Short mmCIF file of C-alpha atoms in Angstrom, two decimals:
data_model
loop_
_atom_site.label_atom_id
_atom_site.label_comp_id
_atom_site.label_asym_id
_atom_site.label_seq_id
_atom_site.Cartn_x
_atom_site.Cartn_y
_atom_site.Cartn_z
CA MET A 1 21.89 11.06 -7.38
CA ASN A 2 19.14 12.69 -5.20
CA ALA A 3 15.97 10.87 -4.21
CA LEU A 4 13.02 12.80 -2.55
CA VAL A 5 10.75 10.74 -0.43
CA PHE A 6 7.46 12.08 1.00
CA GLY A 7 6.76 10.13 4.13
CA ALA A 8 9.42 9.06 6.68
CA GLY A 9 7.47 6.16 8.25
CA ASN A 10 8.21 2.50 8.09
CA ILE A 11 7.42 2.03 4.43
CA GLY A 12 9.34 5.32 3.49
CA ARG A 13 12.47 4.32 5.59
CA GLY A 14 12.12 0.53 5.61
CA PHE A 15 11.26 -0.05 1.82
CA LEU A 16 11.94 2.80 -0.30
CA GLY A 17 14.88 4.25 1.64
CA ALA A 18 16.55 0.75 1.63
CA LEU A 19 16.22 0.31 -2.04
CA LEU A 20 17.36 3.79 -2.93
CA ALA A 21 20.33 3.69 -0.59
CA GLN A 22 21.44 0.38 -2.21
CA SER A 23 21.62 2.13 -5.51
CA GLY A 24 23.68 5.05 -4.39
CA PHE A 25 21.05 7.70 -3.98
CA SER A 26 21.26 10.60 -1.32
CA ILE A 27 17.79 10.62 0.20
CA ALA A 28 15.76 13.55 1.56
CA PHE A 29 12.73 12.48 3.57
CA VAL A 30 9.86 14.95 4.01
CA ASP A 31 7.58 14.41 7.03
CA VAL A 32 5.14 16.16 9.24
CA ASP A 33 6.91 14.81 12.31
CA GLU A 34 9.54 17.53 12.84
CA ALA A 35 11.40 15.61 15.61
CA LYS A 36 11.89 12.68 13.07
CA THR A 37 13.05 14.92 10.27
CA ALA A 38 15.42 16.55 12.66
CA LEU A 39 16.82 13.30 13.64
CA LEU A 40 17.40 12.31 10.12
CA THR A 41 19.36 15.31 9.48
CA GLN A 42 21.35 15.05 12.70
CA LEU A 43 22.10 11.44 12.50
CA GLY A 44 22.54 11.04 8.68
CA GLU A 45 21.58 7.35 8.82
CA TYR A 46 19.38 4.65 10.38
CA PRO A 47 19.43 0.94 10.91
CA ILE A 48 17.17 -1.50 9.16
CA THR A 49 16.67 -4.95 10.36
CA THR A 50 15.67 -7.57 7.75
CA VAL A 51 13.77 -10.64 8.94
CA SER A 52 13.62 -14.00 7.09
CA ALA A 53 13.01 -17.50 7.99
CA ARG A 54 16.58 -17.86 8.77
CA GLY A 55 16.47 -14.96 11.44
CA THR A 56 17.49 -11.33 11.35
CA GLU A 57 20.17 -9.21 9.81
CA THR A 58 20.74 -5.46 10.54
CA SER A 59 22.35 -2.94 8.20
CA MET A 60 22.69 0.85 7.85
CA VAL A 61 21.08 3.22 5.43
CA HIS A 62 23.47 6.22 5.05
CA ASP A 63 23.30 9.72 3.37
CA VAL A 64 19.85 10.63 4.61
CA ARG A 65 18.37 13.93 5.77
CA GLY A 66 15.14 15.24 6.77
CA ILE A 67 12.84 18.26 5.63
CA ALA A 68 9.95 19.28 7.83
CA PHE A 69 6.76 19.49 5.79
CA ALA A 70 6.20 22.97 7.17
CA ASP A 71 9.33 24.14 5.18
CA GLN A 72 7.61 24.44 1.91
CA GLU A 73 10.54 26.46 0.22
CA LEU A 74 12.97 23.68 1.02
CA ILE A 75 10.77 20.97 -0.26
CA ALA A 76 10.25 22.88 -3.59
CA ARG A 77 13.99 23.18 -3.95
CA ALA A 78 14.27 19.46 -3.28
CA VAL A 79 11.68 18.74 -6.04
CA VAL A 80 13.96 20.84 -8.49
CA GLU A 81 17.04 18.94 -7.56
CA ALA A 82 15.60 15.35 -7.37
CA ASP A 83 16.37 12.51 -9.74
CA ILE A 84 13.26 10.58 -8.57
CA ILE A 85 10.23 11.49 -6.26
CA LEU A 86 8.40 9.11 -4.30
CA THR A 87 5.48 9.26 -1.72
CA ALA A 88 4.74 6.85 1.14
CA VAL A 89 2.23 8.94 3.03
CA GLY A 90 -1.13 7.07 2.59
CA LYS A 91 -3.79 8.07 0.13
CA GLU A 92 -5.53 10.32 2.58
CA ALA A 93 -2.46 12.39 2.75
CA LEU A 94 -1.71 12.87 -1.01
CA PRO A 95 -4.13 16.05 -1.11
CA LEU A 96 -1.70 17.73 1.22
CA VAL A 97 1.45 16.70 -0.69
CA ALA A 98 0.09 17.59 -4.19
CA PRO A 99 0.06 21.44 -3.83
CA ILE A 100 3.77 21.78 -2.89
CA LEU A 101 4.58 19.07 -5.44
CA SER A 102 2.92 20.87 -8.25
CA ARG A 103 4.85 24.15 -7.16
CA GLY A 104 8.25 22.46 -7.17
CA LEU A 105 7.69 20.53 -10.45
CA LEU A 106 6.74 23.88 -12.18
CA GLN A 107 9.65 25.56 -10.55
CA ARG A 108 11.89 22.72 -11.95
CA ILE A 109 10.62 23.11 -15.49
CA LYS A 110 11.55 26.70 -15.36
CA GLU A 111 14.87 26.53 -13.74
CA ARG A 112 16.44 23.33 -15.30
CA PRO A 113 17.50 23.02 -19.08
CA ARG A 114 14.90 21.08 -21.01
CA GLU A 115 16.90 18.01 -21.37
CA GLU A 116 17.27 17.78 -17.53
CA THR A 117 13.55 18.59 -16.61
CA HIS A 118 12.32 15.10 -16.81
CA VAL A 119 11.74 13.40 -13.34
CA VAL A 120 9.70 10.22 -12.33
CA VAL A 121 7.07 10.75 -9.63
CA ILE A 122 5.68 7.53 -8.09
CA ALA A 123 2.99 7.31 -5.33
CA CYS A 124 3.90 4.19 -3.47
CA GLU A 125 0.64 3.97 -1.77
CA ASN A 126 -1.44 0.61 -1.37
CA VAL A 127 -4.35 1.54 -3.50
CA ASN A 128 -5.30 1.10 -7.19
CA GLU A 129 -4.12 3.66 -9.74
CA ASN A 130 -2.10 5.25 -6.95
CA THR A 131 0.11 7.65 -9.07
CA SER A 132 -2.68 8.44 -11.34
CA TYR A 133 -4.65 9.78 -8.46
CA LEU A 134 -1.60 11.89 -7.27
CA ARG A 135 -1.17 13.19 -10.83
CA ARG A 136 -4.88 14.39 -10.99
CA LEU A 137 -4.34 16.03 -7.50
CA VAL A 138 -1.18 17.81 -8.91
CA GLU A 139 -2.81 19.13 -12.03
CA SER A 140 -6.16 20.11 -10.48
CA ASP A 141 -5.35 23.90 -10.06
CA LEU A 142 -3.02 24.35 -13.01
CA ASP A 143 -3.98 26.30 -15.95
CA PRO A 144 -3.92 24.52 -19.39
CA GLN A 145 -0.52 25.65 -20.19
CA ASP A 146 1.17 24.56 -17.09
CA ARG A 147 -0.55 21.20 -17.31
CA TRP A 148 0.64 20.80 -20.79
CA ARG A 149 4.24 21.54 -19.64
CA LEU A 150 3.95 19.15 -16.68
CA ASN A 151 2.64 16.38 -18.93
CA ARG A 152 5.34 16.66 -21.43
CA ALA A 153 8.12 16.76 -18.73
CA ILE A 154 7.17 14.49 -15.90
CA SER A 155 6.47 10.81 -15.86
CA PHE A 156 3.82 9.49 -13.50
CA PRO A 157 3.63 5.74 -13.54
CA ASN A 158 1.40 3.70 -11.26
CA CYS A 159 3.08 1.01 -9.27
CA VAL A 160 2.60 -2.16 -7.28
CA VAL A 161 4.52 -2.26 -3.90
CA ASP A 162 4.72 -5.11 -1.59
CA ARG A 163 6.76 -5.51 1.66
CA ILE A 164 5.57 -6.21 5.11
CA VAL A 165 6.93 -3.58 7.45
CA PRO A 166 5.61 -4.41 10.93
CA ASN A 167 5.64 -1.77 13.83
CA ILE A 168 8.47 -3.44 15.76
CA SER A 169 12.24 -3.17 16.09
CA ASP A 170 14.55 -6.02 16.75
CA PRO A 171 14.73 -6.29 20.53
CA ARG A 172 18.30 -7.86 20.19
CA ALA A 173 19.67 -4.77 18.28
CA THR A 174 20.86 -1.58 20.01
CA PRO A 175 17.98 0.82 20.44
CA HIS A 176 17.87 3.47 17.80
CA PRO A 177 15.09 6.20 17.31
CA LEU A 178 14.95 5.60 13.65
CA ALA A 179 15.20 1.76 13.38
CA VAL A 180 12.81 0.02 11.34
CA THR A 181 12.24 -3.80 10.73
CA VAL A 182 11.21 -5.24 7.33
CA GLU A 183 10.53 -8.63 5.80
CA GLU A 184 13.20 -10.05 3.40
CA TYR A 185 10.63 -10.43 0.57
CA PHE A 186 9.53 -7.31 -1.38
CA GLN A 187 8.08 -6.32 -4.82
CA PHE A 188 8.15 -3.13 -6.66
CA VAL A 189 6.85 -2.82 -10.22
CA ILE A 190 6.12 0.32 -12.11
CA ASP A 191 4.33 0.92 -15.49
CA ARG A 192 6.76 1.20 -18.24
CA THR A 193 4.26 2.37 -20.73
CA VAL A 194 3.94 5.89 -19.37
CA LEU A 195 7.67 6.82 -18.87
CA HIS A 196 8.90 9.61 -21.05
CA ALA A 197 12.74 8.77 -20.49
CA PRO A 198 14.72 6.07 -19.41
CA PHE A 199 14.05 5.05 -15.60
CA PRO A 200 16.92 5.70 -13.15
CA ALA A 201 18.88 2.45 -12.30
CA ILE A 202 17.35 1.20 -8.91
CA ALA A 203 18.03 -2.22 -7.75
CA GLY A 204 14.92 -4.25 -7.11
CA ILE A 205 12.46 -2.18 -9.20
CA GLU A 206 10.95 -4.00 -12.08
CA LEU A 207 9.30 -2.27 -15.18
CA SER A 208 6.18 -3.78 -16.73
CA ASP A 209 3.97 -3.39 -19.75
CA ASP A 210 1.03 -5.10 -17.92
CA LEU A 211 0.78 -3.65 -14.58
CA GLY A 212 -2.90 -4.13 -14.13
CA SER A 213 -2.59 -7.95 -13.95
CA ILE A 214 0.13 -7.76 -11.38
CA LEU A 215 -1.75 -5.19 -9.21
CA GLU A 216 -5.04 -7.34 -9.22
CA GLN A 217 -3.06 -10.39 -8.32
CA LYS A 218 -1.42 -8.52 -5.55
CA LEU A 219 -4.42 -6.67 -4.32
CA PHE A 220 -6.84 -9.56 -4.53
CA THR A 221 -4.46 -12.26 -3.20
CA LEU A 222 -1.95 -10.80 -0.82
CA ASN A 223 -3.93 -7.74 0.60
CA MET A 224 -7.23 -9.76 0.77
CA ALA A 225 -5.55 -12.60 2.57
CA HIS A 226 -3.72 -10.43 4.87
CA ALA A 227 -6.78 -8.64 5.77
CA ILE A 228 -9.09 -11.60 6.55
CA ALA A 229 -6.27 -13.28 8.38
CA GLY A 230 -6.12 -10.21 10.62
CA TYR A 231 -9.98 -10.01 11.08
CA TYR A 232 -10.39 -13.95 11.63
CA GLY A 233 -7.22 -13.81 14.00
CA TYR A 234 -8.90 -10.95 15.98
CA LEU A 235 -12.10 -12.85 16.32
CA LYS A 236 -10.10 -15.71 17.64
CA GLY A 237 -8.17 -13.67 20.19
CA CYS A 238 -4.70 -13.92 18.30
CA GLN A 239 -2.06 -11.15 18.64
CA PHE A 240 -0.04 -11.74 15.58
CA ILE A 241 -0.73 -13.01 12.10
CA HIS A 242 1.61 -15.83 12.25
CA GLU A 243 -0.63 -17.20 15.17
CA ALA A 244 -3.75 -16.71 13.08
CA VAL A 245 -2.80 -18.56 9.95
CA ALA A 246 -1.50 -21.42 12.25
CA ASP A 247 -5.20 -21.92 13.48
CA PRO A 248 -6.64 -24.85 11.54
CA GLU A 249 -10.06 -23.12 11.15
CA ILE A 250 -8.61 -19.90 9.96
CA ALA A 251 -6.38 -21.61 7.62
CA LEU A 252 -9.43 -23.46 6.17
CA LEU A 253 -11.38 -20.16 5.59
CA LEU A 254 -8.10 -18.38 4.29
CA ASN A 255 -7.42 -21.15 1.70
CA GLY A 256 -10.92 -21.13 0.59
CA ALA A 257 -10.78 -17.53 -0.17
CA LEU A 258 -7.46 -17.87 -1.86
CA ASP A 259 -9.05 -20.52 -4.11
CA GLU A 260 -11.96 -18.28 -5.13
CA VAL A 261 -9.65 -15.37 -5.96
CA GLY A 262 -7.25 -17.56 -7.80
CA ALA A 263 -9.89 -18.84 -10.17
CA THR A 264 -11.04 -15.14 -10.71
CA ILE A 265 -7.53 -13.86 -11.30
CA THR A 266 -6.61 -16.60 -13.88
CA GLU A 267 -9.81 -16.20 -15.92
CA ARG A 268 -9.37 -12.30 -15.90
CA HIS A 269 -5.74 -12.44 -16.93
CA PRO A 270 -4.64 -15.26 -19.12
CA THR A 271 -1.09 -14.01 -18.84
CA ILE A 272 -1.22 -15.57 -15.18
CA PRO A 273 -1.27 -19.28 -15.48
CA VAL A 274 -3.13 -21.51 -12.85
CA HIS A 275 0.23 -22.79 -11.62
CA ALA A 276 1.89 -19.33 -11.17
CA GLN A 277 -1.34 -18.06 -9.26
CA ARG A 278 -1.30 -21.22 -7.00
CA ALA A 279 2.52 -20.58 -6.38
CA TYR A 280 2.03 -16.93 -5.68
CA ALA A 281 -0.73 -17.67 -3.12
CA GLU A 282 1.38 -20.43 -1.56
CA LYS A 283 4.31 -17.88 -1.11
CA VAL A 284 1.73 -15.31 0.58
CA VAL A 285 0.82 -17.85 3.20
CA HIS A 286 4.40 -18.83 3.81
CA ARG A 287 5.27 -15.15 4.43
CA PHE A 288 2.49 -14.76 6.92
CA GLN A 289 3.77 -17.83 8.59
CA ASN A 290 7.04 -15.98 9.61
CA ALA A 291 7.09 -15.87 13.32
CA HIS A 292 10.22 -13.49 13.52
CA LEU A 293 8.13 -10.81 12.00
CA ARG A 294 5.64 -10.62 14.90
CA ASP A 295 3.11 -8.69 12.65
CA ALA A 296 0.58 -7.65 14.94
CA ILE A 297 -3.15 -8.35 14.02
CA VAL A 298 -4.37 -4.71 15.09
CA ARG A 299 -1.83 -3.08 12.56
CA VAL A 300 -3.10 -5.48 9.66
CA ALA A 301 -6.83 -5.11 10.57
CA ARG A 302 -6.94 -1.39 11.04
CA GLN A 303 -9.08 1.08 8.97
CA PRO A 304 -11.83 -1.76 8.03
CA LYS A 305 -14.00 0.93 6.48
CA ARG A 306 -11.19 1.65 3.75
CA LYS A 307 -10.64 -2.00 3.22
CA LEU A 308 -14.23 -2.62 2.61
CA GLY A 309 -14.41 -0.05 -0.31
CA ALA A 310 -16.12 -0.94 -3.40
CA GLU A 311 -12.67 -1.07 -5.25
CA ASP A 312 -10.58 -2.54 -2.58
CA ARG A 313 -9.24 -5.94 -1.50
CA LEU A 314 -12.36 -7.71 0.00
CA VAL A 315 -15.35 -6.33 -1.94
CA LYS A 316 -13.91 -6.06 -5.45
CA PRO A 317 -12.68 -9.66 -5.65
CA ALA A 318 -15.97 -10.92 -4.41
CA LEU A 319 -17.97 -8.93 -6.97
CA LEU A 320 -15.76 -10.21 -9.73
CA THR A 321 -16.03 -13.80 -8.54
CA ARG A 322 -19.74 -13.54 -8.62
CA ASN A 323 -19.81 -11.87 -11.89
CA GLN A 324 -17.98 -14.83 -13.41
CA GLY A 325 -20.60 -17.15 -12.35
CA ARG A 326 -19.21 -18.37 -9.03
CA ILE A 327 -20.49 -18.02 -5.40
CA PRO A 328 -17.99 -15.97 -3.38
CA ALA A 329 -18.66 -17.96 -0.17
CA TYR A 330 -15.42 -17.55 1.43
CA LEU A 331 -14.89 -13.98 0.44
CA ALA A 332 -18.32 -13.11 1.85
CA THR A 333 -17.34 -14.70 5.10
CA GLY A 334 -14.10 -12.53 5.16
CA ILE A 335 -16.21 -9.41 4.67
CA ALA A 336 -18.52 -10.39 7.56
CA ALA A 337 -15.50 -10.79 9.78
CA ALA A 338 -14.30 -7.28 9.01
CA LEU A 339 -17.74 -5.94 9.85
CA HIS A 340 -17.22 -7.70 13.12
CA TYR A 341 -13.86 -5.84 13.89
CA ASP A 342 -14.59 -3.64 16.96
CA HIS A 343 -11.02 -2.83 18.28
CA ALA A 344 -11.49 0.08 20.80
CA ASP A 345 -8.60 2.08 19.52
CA ASP A 346 -9.56 1.85 15.97
CA VAL A 347 -11.69 4.86 14.90
CA GLN A 348 -13.04 3.38 11.73
CA ALA A 349 -13.93 0.04 13.65
CA GLN A 350 -15.97 1.95 16.26
CA GLU A 351 -17.63 3.93 13.44
CA LEU A 352 -18.69 0.72 11.83
CA VAL A 353 -20.05 -0.69 15.07
CA SER A 354 -22.10 2.36 15.78
CA GLU A 355 -23.36 2.67 12.17
CA ILE A 356 -24.42 -1.06 12.00
CA ARG A 357 -26.16 -0.63 15.32
CA HIS A 358 -28.20 2.48 14.14
CA LYS A 359 -28.58 1.86 10.50
CA GLY A 360 -28.61 -1.85 10.00
CA LEU A 361 -26.00 -3.94 8.13
CA ALA A 362 -27.53 -3.67 4.68
CA ARG A 363 -27.44 0.12 4.64
CA VAL A 364 -23.88 0.29 6.02
CA LEU A 365 -22.72 -2.18 3.36
CA HIS A 366 -24.27 0.12 0.64
CA GLU A 367 -22.80 3.34 2.16
CA VAL A 368 -19.26 1.72 2.71
CA SER A 369 -18.92 -0.87 -0.11
CA GLY A 370 -21.57 0.42 -2.60
CA LEU A 371 -23.46 -2.89 -2.47
CA ALA A 372 -27.20 -2.71 -3.05
CA PRO A 373 -29.49 -3.91 -0.08
CA HIS A 374 -30.75 -6.98 -2.12
CA ASP A 375 -27.49 -7.75 -4.04
CA GLU A 376 -26.58 -11.42 -3.77
CA LEU A 377 -23.24 -10.52 -2.06
CA THR A 378 -24.98 -8.43 0.51
CA ARG A 379 -27.26 -11.45 1.35
CA LEU A 380 -24.32 -13.72 1.68
CA VAL A 381 -22.37 -11.32 3.93
CA GLN A 382 -25.57 -10.63 6.09
CA SER A 383 -26.17 -14.31 6.68
CA ASP A 384 -22.58 -14.89 7.88
CA PHE A 385 -22.53 -11.64 9.88
CA LEU A 386 -25.88 -12.53 11.76
CA LEU A 387 -24.74 -16.02 12.45
CA ARG A 388 -21.59 -14.73 14.23
CA ALA A 389 -23.82 -12.31 16.11
CA LEU A 390 -26.24 -14.97 17.63
#
């Protein structure tokens, strides 16, 4: 079986590659880094170090190759031959992937017998409606007939993906240019309701008829908590996430936000009982406490403007909490912390610093997060932000 993965970064190799290899797939990675794709083809394998509370364990992923993104013909051929196609490139890069993916899928429909044209395409990006967004990009330049052919032959399920893949390698392992380190825990759930044919047998991937509740639970609990732990840790001078969550004051702020989100999620989704949400939140904190991961604060806190988006992990749960009649006090404090993130090497952080200085906080919140200047949440965030600035 053949798998095609756009993106040979840590998520592509450490998460997707690991699962696919365990299920017997031959994996082709597409990437703009031609040195990396050449190495994948030359070596044909790479090591993965899995980190748990018990320590580390290293294994090898075999039967891999690389394709340079510049080689459009080879990519199209790989799309034709693939049994599953996934992306791990980040939302911002999907518009670059979509045209060649569209070309390859149409070529697939023309070349393969009708009973063999079906393939599942999954955008494993950490955003809401991830594959739906990719699908819209793929279809954007197609004529109605080609769009109809594509819709009939290809499945584009949204998904929830969760695995912490820090930018480290195991210092005790033999140095390897493609080595990647991952945490033991992972979650990969796809929307069963849009599949046109049976899903390939891949160990660890779950199918769900209620992906929306799983997605919100993950985005508003894990991603929210990860982000604010990063911002609080940065303000406290921590280097790693496990150091941040060990701080008593940060722990108090983090648990307050988790409590607010927990009430919001269980009210919105009756399929998630209070005890299950509480257990999920406790597991999230436990994962953050893993000192073996050495998950860097600056990795977690990066790109604050994206994380402050109206539909993202900080502002959306705060608005939902307010709309349910409760005050999102701890969530507002987390948003304020994100606005104070000013790491010198983070372009978005420096943009925020400059924009707040020249435009004022209320206007920046409106532009970045969609919040009206006199919105109650804007007032909460502004008061916390200004207190910190005194």
